[in-house]
Amino acid sequence: MPTTAGRQLIHFTLYDADDITIASPKGGPIPLEEKSLTEYFFTDASKKFLHDHKALAKLTHSVKLDTVDMNSVDAIFLSAGIAVVVDFVDCPPLKAAIEGLFADGKPVAAVCHAPVGLVQCVTKDGKPLVEGKKVAGFTNEEEIESGMEQAVPFLLETKLKELGADYEKTDNWGNKVCVDGNLITGQNPMSSEHAAKELVKMLAK
């Protein structure tokens, strides 16, 4: 489960110390944004995660993504935060992981800014992975309201639409999750728990 500095910690809905691998592009400690620990971003699930010594150990000793045997992976959940617009863009190991799992029919989930990791991905026939798919992700309005529109390489909503995604959204900071086949996407931090539950539901089938 690749992740990076983010407002969504791996949600405790998903977490089991023996079954979850926390991975990142470079491996090692994953820094947290200050906002992750404030206001409504710091949810009860996030607090529970940070008070679990096994979970915290995995967060501070993440596995380097290109060392993970993807044949042993059942699903991938891309957590988010502004840092992923650097870490997940043009990241060959992440691209390979997503494309392989998606092609095998395994769940691929991404929340908030994390769908930037889907932008580089294609299907077996070379089409954008998100083309024709119902997809959610951080909206242009949310990016502007956050004051970060100049810090990102592209506006995620605009890019997903350019790639042919059937982009859906709700009001700013509302809960919105799209499930299309084995692809699960969420709009923002408020959608992380919902997305995690959808992934658990999909894995239970």
PDB file of C-alpha atoms in Angstrom:
ATOM      1  CA  MET A   1       0.000   0.000   0.000  1.00  0.00           C
ATOM      2  CA  PRO A   2       2.024   2.952  -1.163  1.00  0.00           C
ATOM      3  CA  THR A   3       1.510   6.133   0.748  1.00  0.00           C
ATOM      4  CA  THR A   4       3.346   9.306   1.623  1.00  0.00           C
ATOM      5  CA  ALA A   5       2.896  12.378   3.789  1.00  0.00           C
ATOM      6  CA  GLY A   6      -0.820  12.783   3.906  1.00  0.00           C
ATOM      7  CA  ARG A   7      -3.993  13.927   5.567  1.00  0.00           C
ATOM      8  CA  GLN A   8      -5.314  10.416   5.437  1.00  0.00           C
ATOM      9  CA  LEU A   9      -3.335   7.913   7.430  1.00  0.00           C
ATOM     10  CA  ILE A  10      -4.018   4.345   6.391  1.00  0.00           C
ATOM     11  CA  HIS A  11      -7.499   4.061   7.807  1.00  0.00           C
ATOM     12  CA  PHE A  12      -7.969   1.685  10.730  1.00  0.00           C
ATOM     13  CA  THR A  13     -10.854   0.146   8.799  1.00  0.00           C
ATOM     14  CA  LEU A  14      -8.140  -1.466   6.673  1.00  0.00           C
ATOM     15  CA  TYR A  15      -5.414  -1.950   9.212  1.00  0.00           C
ATOM     16  CA  ASP A  16      -4.213  -5.291  10.499  1.00  0.00           C
ATOM     17  CA  ALA A  17      -0.571  -5.399  11.524  1.00  0.00           C
ATOM     18  CA  ASP A  18      -0.052  -8.845  10.009  1.00  0.00           C
ATOM     19  CA  ASP A  19      -1.810  -8.262   6.685  1.00  0.00           C
ATOM     20  CA  ILE A  20      -0.931  -4.711   5.649  1.00  0.00           C
ATOM     21  CA  THR A  21       2.292  -3.593   3.997  1.00  0.00           C
ATOM     22  CA  ILE A  22       2.907   0.143   4.148  1.00  0.00           C
ATOM     23  CA  ALA A  23       5.131   1.049   1.222  1.00  0.00           C
ATOM     24  CA  SER A  24       6.415   4.270  -0.304  1.00  0.00           C
ATOM     25  CA  PRO A  25       8.427   5.127  -3.412  1.00  0.00           C
ATOM     26  CA  LYS A  26      11.700   5.529  -1.492  1.00  0.00           C
ATOM     27  CA  GLY A  27      10.974   3.437   1.596  1.00  0.00           C
ATOM     28  CA  GLY A  28      11.814   4.475   5.133  1.00  0.00           C
ATOM     29  CA  PRO A  29      10.007   6.954   7.399  1.00  0.00           C
ATOM     30  CA  ILE A  30       6.884   8.631   6.033  1.00  0.00           C
ATOM     31  CA  PRO A  31       6.544  12.248   7.223  1.00  0.00           C
ATOM     32  CA  LEU A  32       3.158  13.629   8.165  1.00  0.00           C
ATOM     33  CA  GLU A  33       1.775  16.990   7.144  1.00  0.00           C
ATOM     34  CA  GLU A  34       1.057  19.254  10.090  1.00  0.00           C
ATOM     35  CA  LYS A  35      -2.559  19.554   8.975  1.00  0.00           C
ATOM     36  CA  SER A  36      -2.908  15.787   9.337  1.00  0.00           C
ATOM     37  CA  LEU A  37      -2.825  16.280  13.087  1.00  0.00           C
ATOM     38  CA  THR A  38      -5.254  19.185  13.329  1.00  0.00           C
ATOM     39  CA  GLU A  39      -8.978  19.821  13.298  1.00  0.00           C
ATOM     40  CA  TYR A  40     -11.208  17.469  11.377  1.00  0.00           C
ATOM     41  CA  PHE A  41      -8.309  15.820   9.541  1.00  0.00           C
ATOM     42  CA  PHE A  42      -7.181  14.136  12.760  1.00  0.00           C
ATOM     43  CA  THR A  43      -9.996  11.622  13.014  1.00  0.00           C
ATOM     44  CA  ASP A  44     -10.579   9.025  15.704  1.00  0.00           C
ATOM     45  CA  ALA A  45      -9.259   6.371  13.313  1.00  0.00           C
ATOM     46  CA  SER A  46      -6.083   8.378  12.714  1.00  0.00           C
ATOM     47  CA  LYS A  47      -5.578   8.809  16.461  1.00  0.00           C
ATOM     48  CA  LYS A  48      -6.062   5.088  16.987  1.00  0.00           C
ATOM     49  CA  PHE A  49      -3.508   4.380  14.265  1.00  0.00           C
ATOM     50  CA  LEU A  50      -0.876   6.650  15.787  1.00  0.00           C
ATOM     51  CA  HIS A  51      -1.380   5.085  19.210  1.00  0.00           C
ATOM     52  CA  ASP A  52      -0.791   1.579  17.860  1.00  0.00           C
ATOM     53  CA  HIS A  53       2.916   0.763  18.175  1.00  0.00           C
ATOM     54  CA  LYS A  54       2.877  -1.806  15.353  1.00  0.00           C
ATOM     55  CA  ALA A  55       1.143   0.610  12.994  1.00  0.00           C
ATOM     56  CA  LEU A  56       3.514   3.435  13.859  1.00  0.00           C
ATOM     57  CA  ALA A  57       6.496   1.142  13.337  1.00  0.00           C
ATOM     58  CA  LYS A  58       5.275   0.329   9.845  1.00  0.00           C
ATOM     59  CA  LEU A  59       4.733   4.016   9.103  1.00  0.00           C
ATOM     60  CA  THR A  60       8.270   4.897  10.169  1.00  0.00           C
ATOM     61  CA  HIS A  61       9.830   1.900   8.395  1.00  0.00           C
ATOM     62  CA  SER A  62       7.898   1.777   5.140  1.00  0.00           C
ATOM     63  CA  VAL A  63       8.931  -0.777   2.546  1.00  0.00           C
ATOM     64  CA  LYS A  64      10.468   0.475  -0.712  1.00  0.00           C
ATOM     65  CA  LEU A  65       7.736  -0.035  -3.266  1.00  0.00           C
ATOM     66  CA  ASP A  66       9.839  -1.690  -5.958  1.00  0.00           C
ATOM     67  CA  THR A  67      10.852  -4.427  -3.501  1.00  0.00           C
ATOM     68  CA  VAL A  68       7.260  -5.569  -2.911  1.00  0.00           C
ATOM     69  CA  ASP A  69       6.216  -8.817  -4.598  1.00  0.00           C
ATOM     70  CA  MET A  70       3.010  -7.654  -6.263  1.00  0.00           C
ATOM     71  CA  ASN A  71       1.954 -11.235  -6.924  1.00  0.00           C
ATOM     72  CA  SER A  72       1.371 -11.549  -3.176  1.00  0.00           C
ATOM     73  CA  VAL A  73      -0.660  -8.325  -2.960  1.00  0.00           C
ATOM     74  CA  ASP A  74      -4.471  -8.484  -2.888  1.00  0.00           C
ATOM     75  CA  ALA A  75      -5.181  -4.759  -3.296  1.00  0.00           C
ATOM     76  CA  ILE A  76      -3.563  -1.345  -3.259  1.00  0.00           C
ATOM     77  CA  PHE A  77      -4.776   1.768  -1.420  1.00  0.00           C
ATOM     78  CA  LEU A  78      -3.132   5.077  -2.251  1.00  0.00           C
ATOM     79  CA  SER A  79      -3.380   7.468   0.658  1.00  0.00           C
ATOM     80  CA  ALA A  80      -2.913  11.151   0.007  1.00  0.00           C
ATOM     81  CA  GLY A  81      -1.843  14.614   1.013  1.00  0.00           C
ATOM     82  CA  ILE A  82      -0.206  17.331  -1.058  1.00  0.00           C
ATOM     83  CA  ALA A  83       3.141  15.501  -1.179  1.00  0.00           C
ATOM     84  CA  VAL A  84       1.776  12.800  -3.463  1.00  0.00           C
ATOM     85  CA  VAL A  85       1.585  15.287  -6.324  1.00  0.00           C
ATOM     86  CA  VAL A  86       5.366  14.893  -6.375  1.00  0.00           C
ATOM     87  CA  ASP A  87       5.839  11.347  -5.078  1.00  0.00           C
ATOM     88  CA  PHE A  88       3.175   9.642  -7.199  1.00  0.00           C
ATOM     89  CA  VAL A  89       3.673  11.504 -10.494  1.00  0.00           C
ATOM     90  CA  ASP A  90       6.044   9.848 -12.987  1.00  0.00           C
ATOM     91  CA  CYS A  91       6.762   7.051 -10.498  1.00  0.00           C
ATOM     92  CA  PRO A  92       7.564   3.874 -12.505  1.00  0.00           C
ATOM     93  CA  PRO A  93       7.245   1.411  -9.570  1.00  0.00           C
ATOM     94  CA  LEU A  94       3.819   2.784  -8.671  1.00  0.00           C
ATOM     95  CA  LYS A  95       2.723   2.774 -12.309  1.00  0.00           C
ATOM     96  CA  ALA A  96       3.751  -0.869 -12.673  1.00  0.00           C
ATOM     97  CA  ALA A  97       2.050  -1.860  -9.419  1.00  0.00           C
ATOM     98  CA  ILE A  98      -1.250  -0.187 -10.285  1.00  0.00           C
ATOM     99  CA  GLU A  99      -1.350  -1.409 -13.865  1.00  0.00           C
ATOM    100  CA  GLY A 100      -0.521  -4.987 -12.880  1.00  0.00           C
ATOM    101  CA  LEU A 101      -3.056  -5.210 -10.071  1.00  0.00           C
ATOM    102  CA  PHE A 102      -5.757  -3.508 -12.130  1.00  0.00           C
ATOM    103  CA  ALA A 103      -5.174  -5.853 -15.079  1.00  0.00           C
ATOM    104  CA  ASP A 104      -5.487  -8.825 -12.719  1.00  0.00           C
ATOM    105  CA  GLY A 105      -8.859  -7.564 -11.515  1.00  0.00           C
ATOM    106  CA  LYS A 106      -7.564  -6.712  -8.040  1.00  0.00           C
ATOM    107  CA  PRO A 107      -8.876  -3.619  -6.222  1.00  0.00           C
ATOM    108  CA  VAL A 108      -7.113  -0.312  -6.791  1.00  0.00           C
ATOM    109  CA  ALA A 109      -8.163   2.519  -4.447  1.00  0.00           C
ATOM    110  CA  ALA A 110      -7.051   6.143  -4.231  1.00  0.00           C
ATOM    111  CA  VAL A 111      -8.316   9.095  -2.196  1.00  0.00           C
ATOM    112  CA  CYS A 112      -8.053  12.903  -2.359  1.00  0.00           C
ATOM    113  CA  HIS A 113      -4.843  13.885  -4.228  1.00  0.00           C
ATOM    114  CA  ALA A 114      -3.776  10.246  -4.584  1.00  0.00           C
ATOM    115  CA  PRO A 115      -5.564   9.669  -7.922  1.00  0.00           C
ATOM    116  CA  VAL A 116      -2.610  11.586  -9.396  1.00  0.00           C
ATOM    117  CA  GLY A 117      -0.991   8.146  -9.289  1.00  0.00           C
ATOM    118  CA  LEU A 118      -3.601   6.887 -11.753  1.00  0.00           C
ATOM    119  CA  VAL A 119      -2.867   9.584 -14.324  1.00  0.00           C
ATOM    120  CA  GLN A 120       0.266   7.831 -15.616  1.00  0.00           C
ATOM    121  CA  CYS A 121      -1.419   4.433 -15.847  1.00  0.00           C
ATOM    122  CA  VAL A 122      -2.803   2.669 -18.899  1.00  0.00           C
ATOM    123  CA  THR A 123      -4.798  -0.490 -19.527  1.00  0.00           C
ATOM    124  CA  LYS A 124      -3.561  -3.497 -21.505  1.00  0.00           C
ATOM    125  CA  ASP A 125      -4.716  -1.869 -24.746  1.00  0.00           C
ATOM    126  CA  GLY A 126      -2.782   1.326 -24.017  1.00  0.00           C
ATOM    127  CA  LYS A 127      -5.728   3.544 -23.101  1.00  0.00           C
ATOM    128  CA  PRO A 128      -5.700   5.729 -19.973  1.00  0.00           C
ATOM    129  CA  LEU A 129      -6.720   3.589 -17.029  1.00  0.00           C
ATOM    130  CA  VAL A 130      -9.338   6.139 -15.961  1.00  0.00           C
ATOM    131  CA  GLU A 131     -10.873   6.547 -19.420  1.00  0.00           C
ATOM    132  CA  GLY A 132     -14.616   5.904 -19.248  1.00  0.00           C
ATOM    133  CA  LYS A 133     -14.426   5.161 -15.524  1.00  0.00           C
ATOM    134  CA  LYS A 134     -16.464   6.874 -12.823  1.00  0.00           C
ATOM    135  CA  VAL A 135     -13.763   8.626 -10.817  1.00  0.00           C
ATOM    136  CA  ALA A 136     -13.566  11.065  -7.892  1.00  0.00           C
ATOM    137  CA  GLY A 137     -10.610  13.083  -6.662  1.00  0.00           C
ATOM    138  CA  PHE A 138      -9.663  16.415  -5.137  1.00  0.00           C
ATOM    139  CA  THR A 139     -11.684  19.066  -6.965  1.00  0.00           C
ATOM    140  CA  ASN A 140     -10.408  22.238  -8.600  1.00  0.00           C
ATOM    141  CA  GLU A 141     -12.490  24.256  -6.152  1.00  0.00           C
ATOM    142  CA  GLU A 142     -11.028  22.431  -3.138  1.00  0.00           C
ATOM    143  CA  GLU A 143      -7.504  23.009  -4.464  1.00  0.00           C
ATOM    144  CA  ILE A 144      -8.154  26.722  -4.900  1.00  0.00           C
ATOM    145  CA  GLU A 145      -9.825  26.969  -1.491  1.00  0.00           C
ATOM    146  CA  SER A 146      -6.764  25.292   0.021  1.00  0.00           C
ATOM    147  CA  GLY A 147      -4.522  27.884  -1.636  1.00  0.00           C
ATOM    148  CA  MET A 148      -2.364  25.176  -3.224  1.00  0.00           C
ATOM    149  CA  GLU A 149      -3.352  25.481  -6.886  1.00  0.00           C
ATOM    150  CA  GLN A 150       0.038  26.994  -7.770  1.00  0.00           C
ATOM    151  CA  ALA A 151       1.941  24.245  -5.926  1.00  0.00           C
ATOM    152  CA  VAL A 152       0.576  21.294  -7.885  1.00  0.00           C
ATOM    153  CA  PRO A 153       1.774  20.214 -11.348  1.00  0.00           C
ATOM    154  CA  PHE A 154      -1.823  20.129 -12.588  1.00  0.00           C
ATOM    155  CA  LEU A 155      -5.342  20.389 -11.248  1.00  0.00           C
ATOM    156  CA  LEU A 156      -6.458  16.819 -10.657  1.00  0.00           C
ATOM    157  CA  GLU A 157     -10.089  17.302 -11.672  1.00  0.00           C
ATOM    158  CA  THR A 158      -9.038  18.897 -14.960  1.00  0.00           C
ATOM    159  CA  LYS A 159      -6.466  16.200 -15.703  1.00  0.00           C
ATOM    160  CA  LEU A 160      -8.861  13.323 -15.011  1.00  0.00           C
ATOM    161  CA  LYS A 161     -11.432  14.865 -17.339  1.00  0.00           C
ATOM    162  CA  GLU A 162      -8.769  15.350 -20.031  1.00  0.00           C
ATOM    163  CA  LEU A 163      -7.984  11.634 -19.807  1.00  0.00           C
ATOM    164  CA  GLY A 164     -11.617  10.757 -20.448  1.00  0.00           C
ATOM    165  CA  ALA A 165     -12.711   9.907 -16.923  1.00  0.00           C
ATOM    166  CA  ASP A 166     -16.363  10.237 -15.983  1.00  0.00           C
ATOM    167  CA  TYR A 167     -15.467  12.599 -13.154  1.00  0.00           C
ATOM    168  CA  GLU A 168     -17.965  12.978 -10.318  1.00  0.00           C
ATOM    169  CA  LYS A 169     -17.941  15.272  -7.282  1.00  0.00           C
ATOM    170  CA  THR A 170     -20.024  16.611  -4.448  1.00  0.00           C
ATOM    171  CA  ASP A 171     -19.820  19.875  -2.508  1.00  0.00           C
ATOM    172  CA  ASN A 172     -16.401  20.961  -1.270  1.00  0.00           C
ATOM    173  CA  TRP A 173     -15.222  18.777   1.627  1.00  0.00           C
ATOM    174  CA  GLY A 174     -18.212  16.460   1.315  1.00  0.00           C
ATOM    175  CA  ASN A 175     -17.974  12.677   1.238  1.00  0.00           C
ATOM    176  CA  LYS A 176     -17.875  11.319  -2.317  1.00  0.00           C
ATOM    177  CA  VAL A 177     -16.661   7.886  -3.397  1.00  0.00           C
ATOM    178  CA  CYS A 178     -16.878   6.269  -6.821  1.00  0.00           C
ATOM    179  CA  VAL A 179     -16.709   2.510  -7.365  1.00  0.00           C
ATOM    180  CA  ASP A 180     -16.326   1.369 -10.957  1.00  0.00           C
ATOM    181  CA  GLY A 181     -15.332  -2.242 -11.420  1.00  0.00           C
ATOM    182  CA  ASN A 182     -12.203  -2.788  -9.349  1.00  0.00           C
ATOM    183  CA  LEU A 183     -11.402   0.938  -9.168  1.00  0.00           C
ATOM    184  CA  ILE A 184     -12.291   2.894  -6.001  1.00  0.00           C
ATOM    185  CA  THR A 185     -11.689   6.629  -5.734  1.00  0.00           C
ATOM    186  CA  GLY A 186     -12.579   9.259  -3.131  1.00  0.00           C
ATOM    187  CA  GLN A 187     -12.795  13.028  -3.417  1.00  0.00           C
ATOM    188  CA  ASN A 188     -11.091  14.293  -0.263  1.00  0.00           C
ATOM    189  CA  PRO A 189     -10.098  13.458   3.328  1.00  0.00           C
ATOM    190  CA  MET A 190     -13.752  13.207   4.314  1.00  0.00           C
ATOM    191  CA  SER A 191     -14.104  10.351   1.821  1.00  0.00           C
ATOM    192  CA  SER A 192     -11.250   8.208   3.177  1.00  0.00           C
ATOM    193  CA  GLU A 193     -13.264   6.087   5.605  1.00  0.00           C
ATOM    194  CA  HIS A 194     -15.971   5.458   3.008  1.00  0.00           C
ATOM    195  CA  ALA A 195     -13.338   4.451   0.428  1.00  0.00           C
ATOM    196  CA  ALA A 196     -11.649   2.143   2.919  1.00  0.00           C
ATOM    197  CA  LYS A 197     -14.952   0.410   3.691  1.00  0.00           C
ATOM    198  CA  GLU A 198     -15.638  -0.030  -0.028  1.00  0.00           C
ATOM    199  CA  LEU A 199     -12.239  -1.681  -0.392  1.00  0.00           C
ATOM    200  CA  VAL A 200     -12.911  -4.018   2.536  1.00  0.00           C
ATOM    201  CA  LYS A 201     -16.275  -4.889   0.977  1.00  0.00           C
ATOM    202  CA  MET A 202     -14.641  -5.613  -2.383  1.00  0.00           C
ATOM    203  CA  LEU A 203     -11.974  -7.827  -0.822  1.00  0.00           C
ATOM    204  CA  ALA A 204     -14.675  -9.818   0.971  1.00  0.00           C
ATOM    205  CA  LYS A 205     -16.339 -10.869  -2.295  1.00  0.00           C
TER     206      LYS A 205
END
